[in-house]
Amino acid sequence: MNFKAYFTKYKWSIIIFSILYAASFILSFILIRGPVTYSGPLGTFIGFCLLQVWQYHRFKKRQQNNRMIK
């Protein structure tokens, strides 16, 4: 249940990142025949995943604190 509530709250940020990430990757293939290095796009994706994990844990802690207050 926590993950579903988290996804409904942050779904637009995940969708927008996915669209922009795919568009920039496609544009790099069109303009310069691929990214110069693959560590840049890979690092961006891993960083976004780590950010989402961190935000999910914060979200889960907040929900637990709200339940304890009620």
Short mmCIF file of N, CA and C in Angstrom, two decimals:
data_model
loop_
_atom_site.label_atom_id
_atom_site.label_comp_id
_atom_site.label_asym_id
_atom_site.label_seq_id
_atom_site.Cartn_x
_atom_site.Cartn_y
_atom_site.Cartn_z
N MET A 1 0.82 -1.20 0.00
CA MET A 1 0.00 0.00 0.00
C MET A 1 0.87 1.26 0.00
N ASN A 2 1.99 1.24 0.69
CA ASN A 2 2.84 2.42 0.74
C ASN A 2 3.37 2.78 -0.64
N PHE A 3 3.77 1.77 -1.41
CA PHE A 3 4.33 2.05 -2.72
C PHE A 3 3.27 2.63 -3.65
N LYS A 4 2.04 2.14 -3.55
CA LYS A 4 0.97 2.66 -4.40
C LYS A 4 0.68 4.13 -4.07
N ALA A 5 0.65 4.46 -2.80
CA ALA A 5 0.42 5.85 -2.40
C ALA A 5 1.58 6.74 -2.83
N TYR A 6 2.80 6.21 -2.72
CA TYR A 6 3.97 6.98 -3.16
C TYR A 6 3.92 7.22 -4.66
N PHE A 7 3.59 6.18 -5.41
CA PHE A 7 3.57 6.33 -6.86
C PHE A 7 2.49 7.31 -7.31
N THR A 8 1.33 7.30 -6.68
CA THR A 8 0.29 8.25 -7.07
C THR A 8 0.71 9.69 -6.74
N LYS A 9 1.51 9.87 -5.68
CA LYS A 9 1.95 11.21 -5.33
C LYS A 9 3.06 11.72 -6.25
N TYR A 10 3.99 10.84 -6.63
CA TYR A 10 5.16 11.25 -7.40
C TYR A 10 5.16 10.74 -8.83
N LYS A 11 4.03 10.32 -9.35
CA LYS A 11 4.01 9.72 -10.68
C LYS A 11 4.39 10.70 -11.77
N TRP A 12 4.03 11.97 -11.64
CA TRP A 12 4.35 12.93 -12.70
C TRP A 12 5.84 13.21 -12.78
N SER A 13 6.52 13.24 -11.65
CA SER A 13 7.97 13.46 -11.71
C SER A 13 8.67 12.26 -12.34
N ILE A 14 8.19 11.05 -12.08
CA ILE A 14 8.77 9.86 -12.68
C ILE A 14 8.48 9.82 -14.18
N ILE A 15 7.27 10.17 -14.57
CA ILE A 15 6.88 10.16 -15.99
C ILE A 15 7.66 11.22 -16.76
N ILE A 16 7.77 12.42 -16.21
CA ILE A 16 8.48 13.49 -16.89
C ILE A 16 9.95 13.15 -17.03
N PHE A 17 10.56 12.58 -15.97
CA PHE A 17 11.97 12.17 -16.08
C PHE A 17 12.12 11.11 -17.17
N SER A 18 11.23 10.13 -17.22
CA SER A 18 11.34 9.06 -18.22
C SER A 18 11.23 9.61 -19.64
N ILE A 19 10.31 10.52 -19.85
CA ILE A 19 10.13 11.11 -21.18
C ILE A 19 11.36 11.93 -21.58
N LEU A 20 11.84 12.78 -20.68
CA LEU A 20 13.00 13.62 -20.99
C LEU A 20 14.26 12.78 -21.16
N TYR A 21 14.41 11.74 -20.38
CA TYR A 21 15.58 10.87 -20.49
C TYR A 21 15.58 10.15 -21.83
N ALA A 22 14.43 9.61 -22.21
CA ALA A 22 14.34 8.92 -23.50
C ALA A 22 14.55 9.90 -24.65
N ALA A 23 13.98 11.10 -24.55
CA ALA A 23 14.13 12.10 -25.62
C ALA A 23 15.59 12.53 -25.75
N SER A 24 16.26 12.75 -24.65
CA SER A 24 17.67 13.17 -24.75
C SER A 24 18.55 12.06 -25.29
N PHE A 25 18.24 10.81 -24.94
CA PHE A 25 19.01 9.69 -25.46
C PHE A 25 18.80 9.54 -26.97
N ILE A 26 17.55 9.68 -27.42
CA ILE A 26 17.24 9.59 -28.85
C ILE A 26 17.86 10.75 -29.61
N LEU A 27 17.78 11.95 -29.05
CA LEU A 27 18.39 13.11 -29.71
C LEU A 27 19.91 12.99 -29.81
N SER A 28 20.52 12.38 -28.82
CA SER A 28 21.97 12.21 -28.91
C SER A 28 22.33 11.26 -30.05
N PHE A 29 21.51 10.27 -30.30
CA PHE A 29 21.76 9.38 -31.44
C PHE A 29 21.54 10.10 -32.76
N ILE A 30 20.53 10.96 -32.81
CA ILE A 30 20.24 11.68 -34.05
C ILE A 30 21.33 12.72 -34.33
N LEU A 31 21.75 13.47 -33.32
CA LEU A 31 22.67 14.57 -33.53
C LEU A 31 24.13 14.14 -33.62
N ILE A 32 24.56 13.27 -32.73
CA ILE A 32 26.00 12.93 -32.72
C ILE A 32 26.23 11.42 -32.77
N ARG A 33 25.26 10.68 -33.24
CA ARG A 33 25.36 9.22 -33.38
C ARG A 33 25.66 8.52 -32.06
N GLY A 34 24.95 8.91 -31.04
CA GLY A 34 25.07 8.26 -29.74
C GLY A 34 25.76 9.13 -28.72
N PRO A 35 25.58 8.81 -27.45
CA PRO A 35 26.25 9.60 -26.41
C PRO A 35 27.76 9.40 -26.50
N VAL A 36 28.50 10.41 -26.09
CA VAL A 36 29.96 10.35 -26.13
C VAL A 36 30.45 9.21 -25.24
N THR A 37 29.92 9.12 -24.04
CA THR A 37 30.21 8.00 -23.15
C THR A 37 28.89 7.47 -22.62
N TYR A 38 28.89 6.24 -22.23
CA TYR A 38 27.67 5.68 -21.66
C TYR A 38 27.61 5.85 -20.15
N SER A 39 28.66 6.35 -19.56
CA SER A 39 28.64 6.56 -18.12
C SER A 39 27.77 7.76 -17.74
N GLY A 40 27.64 8.73 -18.62
CA GLY A 40 26.79 9.89 -18.33
C GLY A 40 25.32 9.53 -18.22
N PRO A 41 24.73 8.91 -19.26
CA PRO A 41 23.33 8.51 -19.14
C PRO A 41 23.10 7.46 -18.05
N LEU A 42 24.04 6.55 -17.89
CA LEU A 42 23.90 5.52 -16.86
C LEU A 42 23.96 6.15 -15.47
N GLY A 43 24.87 7.09 -15.28
CA GLY A 43 24.96 7.78 -14.00
C GLY A 43 23.72 8.60 -13.68
N THR A 44 23.16 9.22 -14.70
CA THR A 44 21.92 9.97 -14.51
C THR A 44 20.79 9.07 -14.09
N PHE A 45 20.67 7.91 -14.74
CA PHE A 45 19.61 6.97 -14.41
C PHE A 45 19.79 6.40 -13.01
N ILE A 46 21.00 6.02 -12.66
CA ILE A 46 21.26 5.47 -11.33
C ILE A 46 21.02 6.54 -10.26
N GLY A 47 21.42 7.77 -10.53
CA GLY A 47 21.17 8.86 -9.59
C GLY A 47 19.69 9.10 -9.38
N PHE A 48 18.91 9.05 -10.45
CA PHE A 48 17.46 9.23 -10.32
C PHE A 48 16.86 8.09 -9.52
N CYS A 49 17.32 6.87 -9.76
CA CYS A 49 16.81 5.72 -9.00
C CYS A 49 17.14 5.84 -7.51
N LEU A 50 18.36 6.27 -7.20
CA LEU A 50 18.74 6.46 -5.79
C LEU A 50 17.92 7.57 -5.15
N LEU A 51 17.66 8.63 -5.89
CA LEU A 51 16.82 9.71 -5.38
C LEU A 51 15.41 9.21 -5.08
N GLN A 52 14.85 8.39 -5.96
CA GLN A 52 13.51 7.87 -5.73
C GLN A 52 13.47 6.93 -4.52
N VAL A 53 14.51 6.12 -4.33
CA VAL A 53 14.58 5.25 -3.16
C VAL A 53 14.63 6.08 -1.89
N TRP A 54 15.45 7.13 -1.89
CA TRP A 54 15.56 8.00 -0.72
C TRP A 54 14.23 8.70 -0.43
N GLN A 55 13.57 9.21 -1.48
CA GLN A 55 12.28 9.87 -1.29
C GLN A 55 11.22 8.89 -0.81
N TYR A 56 11.27 7.65 -1.29
CA TYR A 56 10.30 6.64 -0.86
C TYR A 56 10.47 6.33 0.63
N HIS A 57 11.72 6.22 1.09
CA HIS A 57 11.93 5.95 2.51
C HIS A 57 11.48 7.12 3.37
N ARG A 58 11.72 8.34 2.91
CA ARG A 58 11.22 9.51 3.64
C ARG A 58 9.70 9.51 3.68
N PHE A 59 9.06 9.18 2.55
CA PHE A 59 7.61 9.14 2.46
C PHE A 59 7.05 8.08 3.41
N LYS A 60 7.70 6.92 3.46
CA LYS A 60 7.24 5.85 4.33
C LYS A 60 7.36 6.24 5.80
N LYS A 61 8.47 6.89 6.17
CA LYS A 61 8.64 7.34 7.55
C LYS A 61 7.59 8.37 7.93
N ARG A 62 7.30 9.28 6.99
CA ARG A 62 6.27 10.30 7.28
C ARG A 62 4.91 9.66 7.50
N GLN A 63 4.58 8.65 6.69
CA GLN A 63 3.29 7.99 6.87
C GLN A 63 3.23 7.24 8.20
N GLN A 64 4.33 6.63 8.61
CA GLN A 64 4.35 5.94 9.90
C GLN A 64 4.22 6.94 11.04
N ASN A 65 4.87 8.08 10.92
CA ASN A 65 4.75 9.11 11.95
C ASN A 65 3.33 9.66 12.02
N ASN A 66 2.70 9.84 10.87
CA ASN A 66 1.32 10.32 10.86
C ASN A 66 0.37 9.30 11.49
N ARG A 67 0.62 8.03 11.29
CA ARG A 67 -0.23 6.99 11.91
C ARG A 67 -0.04 6.99 13.42
N MET A 68 1.20 7.20 13.88
CA MET A 68 1.46 7.20 15.31
C MET A 68 0.83 8.41 15.99
N ILE A 69 0.76 9.53 15.30
CA ILE A 69 0.16 10.74 15.87
C ILE A 69 -1.35 10.57 16.00
N LYS A 70 -1.97 9.93 15.03
CA LYS A 70 -3.42 9.74 15.07
C LYS A 70 -3.74 8.74 16.14
#
